Coordinates of C-alpha atoms and ligand atoms in Angstrom, one line a residue:
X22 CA 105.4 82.2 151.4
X23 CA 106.8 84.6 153.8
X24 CA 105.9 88.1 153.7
X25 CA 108.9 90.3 153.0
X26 CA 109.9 93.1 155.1
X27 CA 108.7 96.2 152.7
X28 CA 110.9 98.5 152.0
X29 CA 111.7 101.7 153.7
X30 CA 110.0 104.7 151.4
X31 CA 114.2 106.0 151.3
X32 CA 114.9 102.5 149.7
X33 CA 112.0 103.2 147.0
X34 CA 113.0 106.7 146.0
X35 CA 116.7 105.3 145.6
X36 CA 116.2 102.5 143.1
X37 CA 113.1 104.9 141.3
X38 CA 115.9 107.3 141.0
X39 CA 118.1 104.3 139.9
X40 CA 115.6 103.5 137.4
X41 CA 115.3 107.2 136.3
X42 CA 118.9 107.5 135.9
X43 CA 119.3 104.7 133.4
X44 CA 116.4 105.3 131.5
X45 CA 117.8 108.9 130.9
X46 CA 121.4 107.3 130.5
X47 CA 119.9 104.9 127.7
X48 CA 117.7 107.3 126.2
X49 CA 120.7 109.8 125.7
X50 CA 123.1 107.3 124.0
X51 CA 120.7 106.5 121.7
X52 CA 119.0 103.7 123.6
X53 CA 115.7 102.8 124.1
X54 CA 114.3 102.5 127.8
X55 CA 111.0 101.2 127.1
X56 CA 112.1 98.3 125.6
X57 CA 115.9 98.2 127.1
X58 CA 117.7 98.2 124.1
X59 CA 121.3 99.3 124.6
X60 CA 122.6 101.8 121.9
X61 CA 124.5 99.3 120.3
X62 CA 121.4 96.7 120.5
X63 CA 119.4 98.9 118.0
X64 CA 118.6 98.2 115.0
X65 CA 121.4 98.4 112.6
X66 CA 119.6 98.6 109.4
X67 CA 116.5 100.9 110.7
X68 CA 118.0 102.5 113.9
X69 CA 114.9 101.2 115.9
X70 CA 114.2 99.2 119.0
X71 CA 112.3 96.8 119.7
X72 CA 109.3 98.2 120.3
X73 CA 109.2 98.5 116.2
X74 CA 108.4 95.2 114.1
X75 CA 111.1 95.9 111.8
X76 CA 109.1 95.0 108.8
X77 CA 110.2 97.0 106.4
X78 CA 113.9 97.1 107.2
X79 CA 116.8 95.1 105.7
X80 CA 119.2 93.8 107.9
X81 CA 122.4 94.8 107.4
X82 CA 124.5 91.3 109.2
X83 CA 121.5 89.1 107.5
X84 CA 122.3 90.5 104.2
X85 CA 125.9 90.7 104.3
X86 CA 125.5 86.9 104.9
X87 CA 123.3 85.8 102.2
X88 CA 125.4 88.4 99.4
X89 CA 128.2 86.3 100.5
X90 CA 126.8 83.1 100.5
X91 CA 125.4 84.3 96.6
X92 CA 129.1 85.4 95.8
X93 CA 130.3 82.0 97.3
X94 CA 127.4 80.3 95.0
X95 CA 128.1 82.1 91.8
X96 CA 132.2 81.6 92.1
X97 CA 131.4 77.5 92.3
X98 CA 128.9 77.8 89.7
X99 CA 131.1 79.7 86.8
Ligands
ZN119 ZN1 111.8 100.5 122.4
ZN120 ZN1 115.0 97.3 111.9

């Protein structure tokens, strides 16, 4: 392996303040930068990231599916 050529100390304050900009720009919208979920990544049914184990929370898209797949079931069955 060939060492790199390190990086000028301008070139590391640059992308930190790269890094400091879109933590702030995800944080702000809602986001969450530790984990780097977008605003519209989080959680829909529990507004969390993914830093949260979502336990507790119902999906909203998972349970749309299975209501309709029930609906679909009980309009074959009667
Ligand atoms: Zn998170
Ligand atoms: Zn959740």
């Amino acid at each position: 392996m060939t060492a790199r050529r390190p990086l000028s100390t301008a070139r590391l304050a640059y992308l930190d303040q790269l890094e400091a900009v879109e933590r702030l720009r995800v944080g702000i919208l809602g986001g969450c930068p530790d984990c780097e979920t977008e605003p519209d990544e989080m959680c829909a049914g529990c507004g969390r990231c993914q830093c949260h184990t979502h336990d507790t929370c119902t999906r909203p898209e998972a349970a749309a599916r299975l209501r309709l797949a029930l609906t679909d079931d009980t309009r074959e069955t009667q």
